[in-house]
Amino acid sequence: VQTHPGAHADRTVLSILLQQLTARRRPGRRLVAHEFVTMAARPPDALGERLWAGIQAYRSWALANPSLFRLLYFSPVPGYEPPDEGEALTAALRVFVPMLATMLAGYERGLMKPPPSGPHIDTSKFREYFGLDLTPDQLARSTKCWTEFHGFVALEINGHIDPHWVDAAALFAANVRSSIREMGLPLDDG
C-alpha cells in the first residue's frame, strides 16, 4: 500500500471491504456447519473419531476453497492488517470451536493426557464468544494440535506438498491420527 494523502482512507476502505467479504460470505460458518454435520455423524463417545472427522472436514473445505482459506488465515493484501476484534477474527476462531469442544470433552472424561504447563494464554474470547471453559494449558495443547494440521493444509494449499513425491491425503491422515492418539483419544484402525 503506497503512502499518499489518501493512504489512511484507502486502508480503511480495504479493511471494511475485507471485513464485509468475510462477514457476507461467512467462510468460517460454512466450514463449521460442515464440521458439525460430519462430527455429529460419529457416536458421542467416539471423541477421537469425532476430532478426526472435523479435521478431515477442515482439510476438505480448504482444498475446495483455497482462496477463502487464504483470505481467512493469511494477509491476502499487502499492507492490510486485520483488526483485533470483529467478524473476521470471530470467523477464524469459530472454525476451531467444534474441535476444541471435542478435545475439552476428552479432558473432562479423563481420556486425554494432562497438558504440559506452558505460557499463559488468554482463553477469555473462547469463553465469552463460544462458551468453552478451557484452561490456558488445554488451549495451548489444542493450539499445538491445530498448528499441526493447519500447517500441513497451508503447505498443501500453497503447493508445497507435491503429489509427485507423496500422497498428501495419506501423509495427512498418518500424521494427524498419530497426534490424536498421542493426546490419548482412541481411534479406530481405519
mmCIF file of C-alpha atoms in Angstrom:
data_model
loop_
_atom_site.group_PDB
_atom_site.id
_atom_site.type_symbol
_atom_site.label_atom_id
_atom_site.label_comp_id
_atom_site.label_asym_id
_atom_site.label_seq_id
_atom_site.Cartn_x
_atom_site.Cartn_y
_atom_site.Cartn_z
ATOM 1 C CA VAL A 1 0.000 0.000 0.000
ATOM 2 C CA GLN A 2 1.560 3.258 -1.105
ATOM 3 C CA THR A 3 1.747 6.227 1.193
ATOM 4 C CA HIS A 4 -0.093 9.231 -0.169
ATOM 5 C CA PRO A 5 -2.573 11.726 1.298
ATOM 6 C CA GLY A 6 -5.442 9.251 0.943
ATOM 7 C CA ALA A 7 -3.487 6.176 2.136
ATOM 8 C CA HIS A 8 -5.267 6.016 5.511
ATOM 9 C CA ALA A 9 -8.646 6.240 3.803
ATOM 10 C CA ASP A 10 -7.553 3.527 1.352
ATOM 11 C CA ARG A 11 -6.580 1.198 4.219
ATOM 12 C CA THR A 12 -9.864 1.942 5.970
ATOM 13 C CA VAL A 13 -11.860 1.137 2.835
ATOM 14 C CA LEU A 14 -9.787 -2.016 2.316
ATOM 15 C CA SER A 15 -10.377 -3.074 5.924
ATOM 16 C CA ILE A 16 -14.122 -2.541 5.615
ATOM 17 C CA LEU A 17 -14.204 -4.381 2.293
ATOM 18 C CA LEU A 18 -12.359 -7.432 3.646
ATOM 19 C CA GLN A 19 -14.470 -7.497 6.817
ATOM 20 C CA GLN A 20 -17.639 -7.343 4.746
ATOM 21 C CA LEU A 21 -16.402 -10.093 2.448
ATOM 22 C CA THR A 22 -15.670 -12.417 5.356
ATOM 23 C CA ALA A 23 -18.935 -11.465 7.052
ATOM 24 C CA ARG A 24 -21.054 -11.778 3.924
ATOM 25 C CA ARG A 25 -19.517 -14.972 2.530
ATOM 26 C CA ARG A 26 -19.065 -16.448 6.005
ATOM 27 C CA PRO A 27 -16.373 -18.964 5.058
ATOM 28 C CA GLY A 28 -15.895 -19.864 8.722
ATOM 29 C CA ARG A 29 -19.588 -20.509 9.287
ATOM 30 C CA ARG A 30 -19.893 -22.786 6.275
ATOM 31 C CA LEU A 31 -16.876 -24.739 7.475
ATOM 32 C CA VAL A 32 -18.212 -25.026 10.999
ATOM 33 C CA ALA A 33 -21.601 -26.173 9.738
ATOM 34 C CA HIS A 34 -19.906 -28.875 7.673
ATOM 35 C CA GLU A 35 -17.767 -29.941 10.640
ATOM 36 C CA PHE A 36 -20.762 -30.176 12.942
ATOM 37 C CA VAL A 37 -22.588 -32.383 10.446
ATOM 38 C CA THR A 38 -19.502 -34.519 9.891
ATOM 39 C CA MET A 39 -18.616 -34.732 13.572
ATOM 40 C CA ALA A 40 -22.205 -35.333 14.670
ATOM 41 C CA ALA A 41 -22.319 -38.441 12.468
ATOM 42 C CA ARG A 42 -19.838 -40.050 14.863
ATOM 43 C CA PRO A 43 -21.025 -41.567 18.160
ATOM 44 C CA PRO A 44 -20.747 -39.079 21.065
ATOM 45 C CA ASP A 45 -18.334 -41.354 22.919
ATOM 46 C CA ALA A 46 -16.019 -41.710 19.920
ATOM 47 C CA LEU A 47 -14.137 -38.484 20.618
ATOM 48 C CA GLY A 48 -11.053 -39.463 18.614
ATOM 49 C CA GLU A 49 -13.219 -40.267 15.596
ATOM 50 C CA ARG A 50 -15.175 -37.031 16.038
ATOM 51 C CA LEU A 51 -11.969 -34.994 16.166
ATOM 52 C CA TRP A 52 -10.561 -36.801 13.116
ATOM 53 C CA ALA A 53 -13.808 -36.215 11.198
ATOM 54 C CA GLY A 54 -13.702 -32.489 11.973
ATOM 55 C CA ILE A 55 -10.058 -32.207 10.948
ATOM 56 C CA GLN A 56 -10.780 -34.056 7.692
ATOM 57 C CA ALA A 57 -13.662 -31.650 7.029
ATOM 58 C CA TYR A 58 -11.318 -28.711 7.649
ATOM 59 C CA ARG A 59 -8.838 -30.019 5.073
ATOM 60 C CA SER A 60 -11.582 -30.879 2.560
ATOM 61 C CA TRP A 61 -13.090 -27.410 2.831
ATOM 62 C CA ALA A 62 -9.680 -25.748 2.471
ATOM 63 C CA LEU A 63 -8.834 -27.795 -0.626
ATOM 64 C CA ALA A 64 -12.219 -26.955 -2.153
ATOM 65 C CA ASN A 65 -11.963 -23.245 -1.203
ATOM 66 C CA PRO A 66 -8.275 -22.251 -1.313
ATOM 67 C CA SER A 67 -8.979 -18.550 -1.916
ATOM 68 C CA LEU A 68 -11.350 -18.327 1.042
ATOM 69 C CA PHE A 69 -8.896 -20.299 3.193
ATOM 70 C CA ARG A 70 -6.157 -17.803 2.350
ATOM 71 C CA LEU A 71 -8.490 -14.868 2.977
ATOM 72 C CA LEU A 72 -9.465 -16.251 6.382
ATOM 73 C CA TYR A 73 -5.969 -17.173 7.613
ATOM 74 C CA PHE A 74 -3.427 -15.098 5.739
ATOM 75 C CA SER A 75 -2.934 -11.464 4.819
ATOM 76 C CA PRO A 76 -4.021 -11.596 1.179
ATOM 77 C CA VAL A 77 -3.441 -7.901 0.537
ATOM 78 C CA PRO A 78 -0.038 -6.311 1.169
ATOM 79 C CA GLY A 79 -0.225 -3.732 3.926
ATOM 80 C CA TYR A 80 -3.594 -4.884 5.256
ATOM 81 C CA GLU A 81 -3.689 -5.723 8.930
ATOM 82 C CA PRO A 82 -6.944 -7.168 10.242
ATOM 83 C CA PRO A 83 -8.478 -5.525 13.311
ATOM 84 C CA ASP A 84 -8.056 -7.134 16.738
ATOM 85 C CA GLU A 85 -11.827 -7.608 17.003
ATOM 86 C CA GLY A 86 -14.645 -8.135 14.545
ATOM 87 C CA GLU A 87 -16.297 -10.649 12.262
ATOM 88 C CA ALA A 88 -13.100 -11.808 10.551
ATOM 89 C CA LEU A 89 -11.465 -12.758 13.867
ATOM 90 C CA THR A 90 -14.643 -14.375 15.163
ATOM 91 C CA ALA A 91 -14.988 -16.419 11.944
ATOM 92 C CA ALA A 92 -11.374 -17.561 12.156
ATOM 93 C CA LEU A 93 -11.802 -18.613 15.803
ATOM 94 C CA ARG A 94 -15.238 -20.161 15.211
ATOM 95 C CA VAL A 95 -13.744 -22.705 12.821
ATOM 96 C CA PHE A 96 -11.781 -24.225 15.687
ATOM 97 C CA VAL A 97 -14.704 -24.431 18.153
ATOM 98 C CA PRO A 98 -16.019 -27.928 17.269
ATOM 99 C CA MET A 99 -12.533 -29.361 17.616
ATOM 100 C CA LEU A 100 -11.895 -27.512 20.876
ATOM 101 C CA ALA A 101 -15.213 -28.739 22.281
ATOM 102 C CA THR A 102 -14.304 -32.325 21.369
ATOM 103 C CA MET A 103 -10.889 -32.036 22.997
ATOM 104 C CA LEU A 104 -12.421 -30.410 26.081
ATOM 105 C CA ALA A 105 -14.805 -33.370 26.379
ATOM 106 C CA GLY A 106 -11.748 -35.642 26.216
ATOM 107 C CA TYR A 107 -10.175 -33.771 29.134
ATOM 108 C CA GLU A 108 -13.414 -33.832 31.124
ATOM 109 C CA ARG A 109 -13.767 -37.608 30.614
ATOM 110 C CA GLY A 110 -10.168 -38.237 31.605
ATOM 111 C CA LEU A 111 -9.270 -39.644 28.182
ATOM 112 C CA MET A 112 -6.708 -37.037 27.244
ATOM 113 C CA LYS A 113 -3.383 -36.820 28.960
ATOM 114 C CA PRO A 114 -2.994 -33.691 31.093
ATOM 115 C CA PRO A 115 -1.428 -30.962 29.005
ATOM 116 C CA PRO A 116 2.068 -29.820 29.888
ATOM 117 C CA SER A 117 2.367 -26.453 31.565
ATOM 118 C CA GLY A 118 3.121 -23.686 29.157
ATOM 119 C CA PRO A 119 2.928 -19.944 28.726
ATOM 120 C CA HIS A 120 -0.207 -18.137 29.821
ATOM 121 C CA ILE A 121 -2.803 -17.934 27.071
ATOM 122 C CA ASP A 122 -5.854 -15.711 27.295
ATOM 123 C CA THR A 123 -8.870 -18.020 26.969
ATOM 124 C CA SER A 124 -11.464 -15.303 27.532
ATOM 125 C CA LYS A 125 -12.555 -14.954 23.874
ATOM 126 C CA PHE A 126 -13.341 -18.670 23.653
ATOM 127 C CA ARG A 127 -15.295 -18.461 26.912
ATOM 128 C CA GLU A 128 -17.061 -15.203 26.004
ATOM 129 C CA TYR A 129 -17.857 -15.939 22.356
ATOM 130 C CA PHE A 130 -18.336 -19.710 22.375
ATOM 131 C CA GLY A 131 -18.933 -20.831 25.990
ATOM 132 C CA LEU A 132 -15.795 -23.003 26.160
ATOM 133 C CA ASP A 133 -14.200 -23.034 29.603
ATOM 134 C CA LEU A 134 -10.664 -24.103 28.746
ATOM 135 C CA THR A 135 -7.599 -23.721 30.916
ATOM 136 C CA PRO A 136 -4.650 -21.943 29.316
ATOM 137 C CA ASP A 137 -2.748 -25.266 29.191
ATOM 138 C CA GLN A 138 -5.661 -27.018 27.488
ATOM 139 C CA LEU A 139 -5.859 -24.257 24.900
ATOM 140 C CA ALA A 140 -2.080 -24.464 24.405
ATOM 141 C CA ARG A 141 -2.309 -28.238 23.746
ATOM 142 C CA SER A 142 -5.281 -27.685 21.440
ATOM 143 C CA THR A 143 -3.371 -24.979 19.594
ATOM 144 C CA LYS A 144 -0.482 -27.405 19.098
ATOM 145 C CA CYS A 145 -2.913 -29.851 17.501
ATOM 146 C CA TRP A 146 -4.377 -27.089 15.333
ATOM 147 C CA THR A 147 -0.975 -25.838 14.175
ATOM 148 C CA GLU A 148 -0.010 -29.352 13.119
ATOM 149 C CA PHE A 149 -2.973 -29.933 10.827
ATOM 150 C CA HIS A 150 -3.430 -26.288 9.807
ATOM 151 C CA GLY A 151 0.253 -26.057 8.889
ATOM 152 C CA PHE A 152 0.000 -29.159 6.734
ATOM 153 C CA VAL A 153 -3.106 -27.812 4.998
ATOM 154 C CA ALA A 154 -1.467 -24.414 4.443
ATOM 155 C CA LEU A 155 1.562 -26.103 2.863
ATOM 156 C CA GLU A 156 -0.705 -28.240 0.704
ATOM 157 C CA ILE A 157 -2.909 -25.313 -0.401
ATOM 158 C CA ASN A 158 0.138 -23.297 -1.387
ATOM 159 C CA GLY A 159 1.687 -26.097 -3.457
ATOM 160 C CA HIS A 160 4.495 -27.076 -1.074
ATOM 161 C CA ILE A 161 3.468 -30.726 -0.788
ATOM 162 C CA ASP A 162 3.987 -32.179 -4.215
ATOM 163 C CA PRO A 163 1.704 -35.063 -5.228
ATOM 164 C CA HIS A 164 4.575 -36.449 -7.325
ATOM 165 C CA TRP A 165 6.565 -37.413 -4.239
ATOM 166 C CA VAL A 166 3.871 -38.166 -1.657
ATOM 167 C CA ASP A 167 0.201 -38.977 -1.328
ATOM 168 C CA ALA A 168 -0.809 -35.863 0.630
ATOM 169 C CA ALA A 169 -4.038 -37.401 1.953
ATOM 170 C CA ALA A 170 -2.213 -40.468 3.277
ATOM 171 C CA LEU A 171 0.552 -38.388 4.879
ATOM 172 C CA PHE A 172 -2.015 -36.039 6.420
ATOM 173 C CA ALA A 173 -4.013 -38.990 7.819
ATOM 174 C CA ALA A 174 -0.937 -40.720 9.243
ATOM 175 C CA ASN A 175 0.352 -37.564 10.962
ATOM 176 C CA VAL A 176 -2.954 -36.305 12.341
ATOM 177 C CA ARG A 177 -4.211 -39.695 13.505
ATOM 178 C CA SER A 178 -0.878 -40.281 15.272
ATOM 179 C CA SER A 179 -1.203 -36.906 17.042
ATOM 180 C CA ILE A 180 -4.772 -37.670 18.137
ATOM 181 C CA ARG A 181 -3.639 -40.995 19.626
ATOM 182 C CA GLU A 182 -0.649 -39.349 21.335
ATOM 183 C CA MET A 183 -3.069 -36.978 23.102
ATOM 184 C CA GLY A 184 -4.912 -40.012 24.454
ATOM 185 C CA LEU A 185 -8.026 -40.075 22.293
ATOM 186 C CA PRO A 186 -8.809 -43.523 20.902
ATOM 187 C CA LEU A 187 -9.256 -44.044 17.154
ATOM 188 C CA ASP A 188 -10.353 -46.986 15.060
ATOM 189 C CA ASP A 189 -7.625 -48.525 12.937
ATOM 190 C CA GLY A 190 -9.068 -47.048 9.715
#
